[in-house]
Short mmCIF file of C-alpha atoms in Angstrom, two decimals:
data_model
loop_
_atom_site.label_atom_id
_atom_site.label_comp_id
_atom_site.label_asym_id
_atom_site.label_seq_id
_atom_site.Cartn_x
_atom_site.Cartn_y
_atom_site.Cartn_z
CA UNK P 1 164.43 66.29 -104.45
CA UNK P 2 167.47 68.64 -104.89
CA UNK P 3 166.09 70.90 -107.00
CA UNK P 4 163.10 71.45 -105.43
CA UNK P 5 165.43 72.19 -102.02
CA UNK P 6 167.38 74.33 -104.26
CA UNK P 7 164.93 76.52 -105.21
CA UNK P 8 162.99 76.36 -101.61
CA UNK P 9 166.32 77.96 -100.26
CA UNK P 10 166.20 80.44 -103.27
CA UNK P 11 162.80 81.88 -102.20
CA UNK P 12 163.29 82.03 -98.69
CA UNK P 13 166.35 84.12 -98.87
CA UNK P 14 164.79 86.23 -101.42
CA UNK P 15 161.76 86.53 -99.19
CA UNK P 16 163.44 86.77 -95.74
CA UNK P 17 166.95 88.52 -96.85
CA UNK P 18 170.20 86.65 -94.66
CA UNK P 19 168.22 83.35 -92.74
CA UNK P 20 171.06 81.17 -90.55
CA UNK P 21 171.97 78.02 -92.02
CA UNK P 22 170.73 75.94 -88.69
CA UNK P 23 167.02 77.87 -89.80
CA UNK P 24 167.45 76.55 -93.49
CA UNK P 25 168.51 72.87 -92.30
CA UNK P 26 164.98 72.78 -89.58
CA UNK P 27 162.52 74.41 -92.39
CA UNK P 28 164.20 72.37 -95.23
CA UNK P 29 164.40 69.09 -92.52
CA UNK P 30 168.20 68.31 -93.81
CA UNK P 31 171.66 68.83 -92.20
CA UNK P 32 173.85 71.87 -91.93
CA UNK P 33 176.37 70.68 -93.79
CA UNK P 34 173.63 69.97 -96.49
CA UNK P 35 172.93 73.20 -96.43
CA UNK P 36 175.89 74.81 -97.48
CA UNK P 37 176.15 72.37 -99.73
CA UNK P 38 173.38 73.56 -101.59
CA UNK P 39 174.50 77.54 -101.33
CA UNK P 40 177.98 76.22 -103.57
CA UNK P 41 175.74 74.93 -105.93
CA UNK P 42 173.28 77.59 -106.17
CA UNK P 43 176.58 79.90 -106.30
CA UNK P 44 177.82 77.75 -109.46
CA UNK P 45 174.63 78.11 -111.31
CA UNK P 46 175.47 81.58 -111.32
CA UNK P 47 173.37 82.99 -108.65
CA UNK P 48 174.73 85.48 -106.20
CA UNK P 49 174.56 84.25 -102.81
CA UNK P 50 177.08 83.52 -100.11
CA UNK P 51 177.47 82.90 -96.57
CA UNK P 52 178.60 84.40 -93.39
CA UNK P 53 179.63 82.33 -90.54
CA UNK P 54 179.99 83.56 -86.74
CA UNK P 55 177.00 84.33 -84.26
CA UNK P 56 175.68 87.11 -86.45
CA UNK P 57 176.02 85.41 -89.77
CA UNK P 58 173.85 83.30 -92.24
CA UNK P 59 173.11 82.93 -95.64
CA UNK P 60 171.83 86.10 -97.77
CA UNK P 61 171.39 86.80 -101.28
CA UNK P 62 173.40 89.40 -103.33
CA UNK P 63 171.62 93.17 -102.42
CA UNK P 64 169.01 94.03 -105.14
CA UNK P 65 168.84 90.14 -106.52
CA UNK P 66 165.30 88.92 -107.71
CA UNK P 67 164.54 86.31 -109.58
CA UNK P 68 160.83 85.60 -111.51
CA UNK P 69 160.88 82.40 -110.88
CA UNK P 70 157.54 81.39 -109.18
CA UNK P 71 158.54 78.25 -108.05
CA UNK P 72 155.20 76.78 -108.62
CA UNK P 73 155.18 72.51 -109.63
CA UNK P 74 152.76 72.04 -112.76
CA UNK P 75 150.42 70.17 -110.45
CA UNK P 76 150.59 73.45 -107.73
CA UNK P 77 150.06 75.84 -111.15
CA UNK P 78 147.02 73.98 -111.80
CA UNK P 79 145.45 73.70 -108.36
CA UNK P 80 145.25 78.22 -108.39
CA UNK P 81 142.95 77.54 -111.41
CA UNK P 82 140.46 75.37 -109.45
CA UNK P 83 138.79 77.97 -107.70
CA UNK P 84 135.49 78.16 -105.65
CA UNK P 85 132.02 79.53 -107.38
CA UNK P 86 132.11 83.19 -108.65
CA UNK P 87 129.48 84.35 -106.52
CA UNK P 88 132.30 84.23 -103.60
CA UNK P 89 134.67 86.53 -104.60
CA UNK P 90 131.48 88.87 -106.22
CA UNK P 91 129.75 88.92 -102.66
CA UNK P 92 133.22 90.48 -101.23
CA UNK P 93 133.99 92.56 -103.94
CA UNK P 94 137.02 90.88 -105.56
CA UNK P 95 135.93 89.60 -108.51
CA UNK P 96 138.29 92.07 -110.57
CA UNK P 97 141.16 91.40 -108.17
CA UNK P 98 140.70 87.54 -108.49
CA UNK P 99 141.16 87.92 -112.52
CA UNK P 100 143.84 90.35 -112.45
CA UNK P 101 145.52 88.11 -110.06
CA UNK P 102 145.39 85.11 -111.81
CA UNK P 103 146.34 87.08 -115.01
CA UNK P 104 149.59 88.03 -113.18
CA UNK P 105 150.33 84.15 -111.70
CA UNK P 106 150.14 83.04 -115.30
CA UNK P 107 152.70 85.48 -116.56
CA UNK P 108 154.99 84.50 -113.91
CA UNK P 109 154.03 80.35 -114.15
CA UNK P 110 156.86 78.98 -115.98
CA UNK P 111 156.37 78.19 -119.41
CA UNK P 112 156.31 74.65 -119.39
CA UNK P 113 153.04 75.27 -116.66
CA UNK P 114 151.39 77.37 -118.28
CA UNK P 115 149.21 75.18 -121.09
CA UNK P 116 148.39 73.07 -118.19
CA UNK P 117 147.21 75.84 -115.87
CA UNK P 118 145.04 77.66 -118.76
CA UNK P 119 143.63 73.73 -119.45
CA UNK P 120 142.67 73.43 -116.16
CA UNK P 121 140.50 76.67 -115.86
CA UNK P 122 138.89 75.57 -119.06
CA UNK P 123 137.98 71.96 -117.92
CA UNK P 124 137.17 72.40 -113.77
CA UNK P 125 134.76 74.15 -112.25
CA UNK P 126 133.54 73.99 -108.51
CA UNK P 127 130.17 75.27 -108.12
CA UNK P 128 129.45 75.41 -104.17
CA UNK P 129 125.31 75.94 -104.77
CA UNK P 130 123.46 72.75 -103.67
CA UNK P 131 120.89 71.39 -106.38
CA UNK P 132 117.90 72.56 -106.82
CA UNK P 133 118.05 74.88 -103.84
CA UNK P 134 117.42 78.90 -105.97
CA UNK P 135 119.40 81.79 -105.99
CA UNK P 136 119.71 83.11 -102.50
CA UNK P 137 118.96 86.35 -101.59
CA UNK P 138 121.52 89.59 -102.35
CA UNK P 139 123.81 89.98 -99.01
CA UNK P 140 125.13 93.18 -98.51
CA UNK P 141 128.97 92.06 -97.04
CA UNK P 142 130.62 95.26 -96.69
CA UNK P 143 130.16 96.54 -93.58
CA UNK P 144 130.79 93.02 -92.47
CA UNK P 145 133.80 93.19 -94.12
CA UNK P 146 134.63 96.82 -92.40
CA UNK P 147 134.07 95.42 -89.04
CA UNK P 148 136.14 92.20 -89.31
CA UNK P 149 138.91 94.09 -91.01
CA UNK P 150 138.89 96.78 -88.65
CA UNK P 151 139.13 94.50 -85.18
CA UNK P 152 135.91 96.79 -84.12
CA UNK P 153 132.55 95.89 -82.16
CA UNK P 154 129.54 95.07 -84.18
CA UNK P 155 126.08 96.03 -83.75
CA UNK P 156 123.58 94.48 -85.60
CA UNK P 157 119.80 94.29 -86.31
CA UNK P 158 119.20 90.50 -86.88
CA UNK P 159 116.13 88.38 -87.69
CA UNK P 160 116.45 84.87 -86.41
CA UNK P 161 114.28 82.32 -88.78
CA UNK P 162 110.50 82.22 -87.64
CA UNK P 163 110.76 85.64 -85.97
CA UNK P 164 108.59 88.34 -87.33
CA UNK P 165 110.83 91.08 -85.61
CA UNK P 166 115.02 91.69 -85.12
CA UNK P 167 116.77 91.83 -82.62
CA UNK P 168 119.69 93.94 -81.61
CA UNK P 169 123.22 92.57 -80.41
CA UNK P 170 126.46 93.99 -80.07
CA UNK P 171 128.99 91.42 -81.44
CA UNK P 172 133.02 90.69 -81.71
CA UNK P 173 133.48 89.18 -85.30
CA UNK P 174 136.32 86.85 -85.72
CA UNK P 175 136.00 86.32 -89.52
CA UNK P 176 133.37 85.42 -92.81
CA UNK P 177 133.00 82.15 -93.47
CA UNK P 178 130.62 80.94 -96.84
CA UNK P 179 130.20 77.48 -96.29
CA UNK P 180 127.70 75.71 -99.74
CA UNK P 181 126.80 79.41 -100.73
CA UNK P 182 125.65 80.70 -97.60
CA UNK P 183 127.41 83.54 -95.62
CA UNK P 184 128.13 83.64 -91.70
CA UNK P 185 129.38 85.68 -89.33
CA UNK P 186 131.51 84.21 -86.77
CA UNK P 187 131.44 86.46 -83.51
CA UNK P 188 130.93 86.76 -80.18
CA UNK P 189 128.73 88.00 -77.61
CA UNK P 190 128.95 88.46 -74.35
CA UNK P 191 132.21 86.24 -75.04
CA UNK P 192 130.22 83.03 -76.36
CA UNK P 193 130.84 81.96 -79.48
CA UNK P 194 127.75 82.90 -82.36
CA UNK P 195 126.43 82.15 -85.67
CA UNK P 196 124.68 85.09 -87.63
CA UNK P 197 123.72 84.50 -91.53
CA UNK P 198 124.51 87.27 -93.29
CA UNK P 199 121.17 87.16 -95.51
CA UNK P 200 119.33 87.87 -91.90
CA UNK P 201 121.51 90.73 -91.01
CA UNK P 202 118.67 93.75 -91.47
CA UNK P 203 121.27 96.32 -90.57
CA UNK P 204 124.83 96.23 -89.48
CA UNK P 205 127.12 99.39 -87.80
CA UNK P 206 130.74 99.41 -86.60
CA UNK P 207 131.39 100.87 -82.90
CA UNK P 208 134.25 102.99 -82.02
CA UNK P 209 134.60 99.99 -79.53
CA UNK P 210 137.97 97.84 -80.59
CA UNK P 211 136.71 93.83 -80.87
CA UNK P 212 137.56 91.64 -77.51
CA UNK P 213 138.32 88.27 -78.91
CA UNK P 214 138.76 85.39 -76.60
CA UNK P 215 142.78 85.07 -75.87
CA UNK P 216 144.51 82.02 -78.41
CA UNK P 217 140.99 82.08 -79.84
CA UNK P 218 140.96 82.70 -84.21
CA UNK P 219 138.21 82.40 -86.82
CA UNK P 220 138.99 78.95 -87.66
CA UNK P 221 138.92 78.17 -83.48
CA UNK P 222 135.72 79.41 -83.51
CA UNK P 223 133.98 78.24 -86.58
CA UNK P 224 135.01 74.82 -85.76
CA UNK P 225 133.28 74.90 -82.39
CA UNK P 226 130.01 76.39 -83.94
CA UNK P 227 129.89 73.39 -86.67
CA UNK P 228 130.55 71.08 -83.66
CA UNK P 229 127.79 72.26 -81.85
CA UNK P 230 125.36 72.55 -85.16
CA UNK P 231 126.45 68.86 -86.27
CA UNK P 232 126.29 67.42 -82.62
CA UNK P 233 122.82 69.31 -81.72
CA UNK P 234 121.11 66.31 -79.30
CA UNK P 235 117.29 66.10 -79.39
CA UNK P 236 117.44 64.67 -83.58
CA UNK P 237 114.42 63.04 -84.39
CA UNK P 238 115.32 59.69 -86.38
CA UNK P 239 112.76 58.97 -89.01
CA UNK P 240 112.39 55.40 -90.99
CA UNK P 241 110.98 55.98 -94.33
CA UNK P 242 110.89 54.16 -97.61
CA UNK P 243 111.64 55.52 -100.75
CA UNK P 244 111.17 54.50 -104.23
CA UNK P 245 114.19 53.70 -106.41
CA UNK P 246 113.11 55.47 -109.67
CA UNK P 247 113.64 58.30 -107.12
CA UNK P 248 116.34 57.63 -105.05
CA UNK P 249 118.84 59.44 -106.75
CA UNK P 250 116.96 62.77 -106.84
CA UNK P 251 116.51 61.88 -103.18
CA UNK P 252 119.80 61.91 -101.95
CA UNK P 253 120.67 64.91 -103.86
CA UNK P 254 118.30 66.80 -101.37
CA UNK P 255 118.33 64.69 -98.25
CA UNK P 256 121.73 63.11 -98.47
CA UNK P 257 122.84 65.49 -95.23
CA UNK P 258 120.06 63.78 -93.16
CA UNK P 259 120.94 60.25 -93.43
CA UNK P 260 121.97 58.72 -90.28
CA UNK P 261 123.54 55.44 -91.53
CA UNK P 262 123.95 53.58 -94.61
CA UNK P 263 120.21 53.03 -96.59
CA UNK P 264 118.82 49.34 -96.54
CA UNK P 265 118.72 48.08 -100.07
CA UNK P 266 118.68 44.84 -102.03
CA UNK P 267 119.76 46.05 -105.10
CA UNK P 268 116.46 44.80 -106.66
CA UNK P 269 113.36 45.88 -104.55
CA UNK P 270 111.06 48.83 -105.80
CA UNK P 271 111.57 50.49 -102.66
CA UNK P 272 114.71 51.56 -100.28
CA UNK P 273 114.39 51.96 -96.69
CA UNK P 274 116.48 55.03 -95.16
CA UNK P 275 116.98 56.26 -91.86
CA UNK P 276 117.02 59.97 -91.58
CA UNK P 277 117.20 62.36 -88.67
CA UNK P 278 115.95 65.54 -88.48
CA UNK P 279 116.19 68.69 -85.96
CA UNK P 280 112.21 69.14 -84.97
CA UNK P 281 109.04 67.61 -86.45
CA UNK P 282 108.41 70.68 -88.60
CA UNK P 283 111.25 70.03 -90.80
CA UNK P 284 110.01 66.90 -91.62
CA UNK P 285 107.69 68.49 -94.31
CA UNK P 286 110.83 68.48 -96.98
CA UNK P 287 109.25 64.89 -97.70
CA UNK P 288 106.04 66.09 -98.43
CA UNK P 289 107.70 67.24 -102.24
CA UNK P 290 108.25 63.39 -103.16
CA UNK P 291 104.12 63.05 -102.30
CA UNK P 292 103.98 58.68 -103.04
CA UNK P 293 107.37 58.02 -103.81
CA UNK P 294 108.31 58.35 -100.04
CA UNK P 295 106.39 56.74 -97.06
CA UNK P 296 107.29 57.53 -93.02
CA UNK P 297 107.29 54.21 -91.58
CA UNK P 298 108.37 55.49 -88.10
CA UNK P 299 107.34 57.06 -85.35
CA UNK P 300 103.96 57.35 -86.06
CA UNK P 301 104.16 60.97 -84.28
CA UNK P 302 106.00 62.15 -87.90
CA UNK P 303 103.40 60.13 -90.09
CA UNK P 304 100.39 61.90 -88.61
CA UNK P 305 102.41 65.41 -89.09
CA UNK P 306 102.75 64.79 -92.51
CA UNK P 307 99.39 63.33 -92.76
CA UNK P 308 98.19 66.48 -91.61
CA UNK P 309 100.24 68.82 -93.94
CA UNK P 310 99.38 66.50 -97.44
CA UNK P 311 96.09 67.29 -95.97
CA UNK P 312 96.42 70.92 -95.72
CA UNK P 313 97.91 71.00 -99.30
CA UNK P 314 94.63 68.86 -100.56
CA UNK P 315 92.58 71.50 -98.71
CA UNK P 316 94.18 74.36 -100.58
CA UNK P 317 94.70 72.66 -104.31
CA UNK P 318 90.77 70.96 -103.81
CA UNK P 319 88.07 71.80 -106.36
CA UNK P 320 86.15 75.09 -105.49
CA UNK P 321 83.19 74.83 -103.61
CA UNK P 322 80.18 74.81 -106.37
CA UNK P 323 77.75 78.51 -105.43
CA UNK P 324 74.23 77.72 -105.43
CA UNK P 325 72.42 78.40 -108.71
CA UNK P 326 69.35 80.27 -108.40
CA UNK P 327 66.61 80.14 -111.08
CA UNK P 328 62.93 81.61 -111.66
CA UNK P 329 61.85 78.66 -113.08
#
């Protein structure tokens, strides 16, 4: 639309200062011509711009002219109010920023946006915690932070899942990234790509070492990779299992990410067959919560390990052994 060109022009000159008319026509995807077009009729609205033709000329904006105007469409206005859980901005720190920030996009929203935008915070809300999975444990971010921000080496004290002890690396972060609640850092060592949750960092100290990043290589480079190579991981164990459909739902909600294809249901039997796949046997035991209302059919390899953990949990919940009763009589 032309006013929506109008105004695109409006903020880039007021952002950029004089911008040639050939840049205008490539960002704005119209013609020259159209261009200057559009700088008579921003000129008869009343605002002060003109152009300058010749090698060093362009189009440029009256010295010392701002405008509030936020440009913002009602349905842009509403998308800054749909913003991800609280306890994202807390763990960094900005929670005061975020709300003063917002505070100040509203007073600039034009008016006509603004019920819309304050609706919107009042009726959305994106909560990036899984169901049912507890309040995870405080992460300290802000040496993290320091050390990404800083383009400076890394070294941390880091307990990998299952060890008793941490380890030590020296790391070059490339960024944060909180994917459903839970806090990485993307670096490198030894100039491979890594994946360190934040909640296992024990300790964490910046270098007087500046960061070597791979070259053309950014955060979002090499957090893509990583979730490649977590998503693709060969060596899945696929699992056949039935589960019962008064609990299917509650199911899903914890095991949806395992599925491997579609489940196999009737729409009418007590029970719905699912295919799942798993990383090693161990994690397996995440069925063992549903006790009777989900059965392993296959391999029999994961039926016997979760034979043997119910068995386990029997072992420990059993009655007490009964102590001999002695008597004189």
């Amino acid at each position: 639309m032309k006013s929506d060109r109008l105004l695109s022009i409006l903020l880039l000159l007021q952002t950029r200062g004089r911008v040639p008319a050939h840049e205008l026509a490539e960002r704005l995807e119209v013609s020259v011509r159209t261009i200057y077009r559009d700088v008579e009729a921003l000129s008869a609205s009343g605002v002060p711009v003109y152009a300058e033709r010749g090698r060093h000329g362009g189009i440029e904006l009256l010295a010392g002219f701002r405008t509030d105007v936020t440009g913002l469409t009602a349905d842009e206005s509403r998308a800054l109010f749909i913003l991800a859980a609280e306890g994202t901005h807390a763990a960094l720190g900005l929670d005061e920023a975020l709300g003063s920030a917002l505070r100040k996009v509203m007073a600039a929203l034009p008016e006509p946006h603004r019920p819309a935008a304050e609706l919107t915070s009042r009726r959305i809300l994106v909560d990036a915690s899984r169901w049912m999975w507890g309040p995870g444990p405080v992460v300290d971010l802000e040496t993290l932070q320091d050390a990404v921000f800083a383009d400076r080496r890394l070294r941390l004290r880091y307990r990998h899942g299952g060890d008793a002890e941490p380890k030590t690396y020296t790391v070059d972060p490339y960024g944060l990234v909180s994917k459903a609640g839970v806090w990485y850092l993307v670096a490198d060592r030894r100039g491979e790509p890594r994946l360190f949750r934040a909640d296992r960092v024990r300790s964490a100290t910046l270098t007087d070492v500046p960061v070597r990043r791979r070259p053309g290589v950014d955060l979002a480079d090499a957090w893509a990779a990583l979730k490649r190579q977590v998503e693709e991981r060969p060596g899945g164990i696929v699992v056949t299992a039935r589960v019962r459909r008064t609990r299917f739902d509650q199911f899903l909600r914890i095991n949806g990410n395992t599925l491997v294809e579609q489940p196999d249901d009737d729409g009418t039997s007590e029970w719905i067959t699912v295919h799942l796949e798993f990383g090693h046997p161990g994690s397996t035991k995440m069925l063992l919560p549903f006790t009777d209302h989900v059965e392993v059919l296959s391999p029999p390899e994961i039926r016997a390990e979760l034979a043997r953990g119910a068995a386990a949990v029997t072992a420990l919940y059993g009655p007490p052994e009964e102590s001999g009763s002695g008597g004189n009589g």
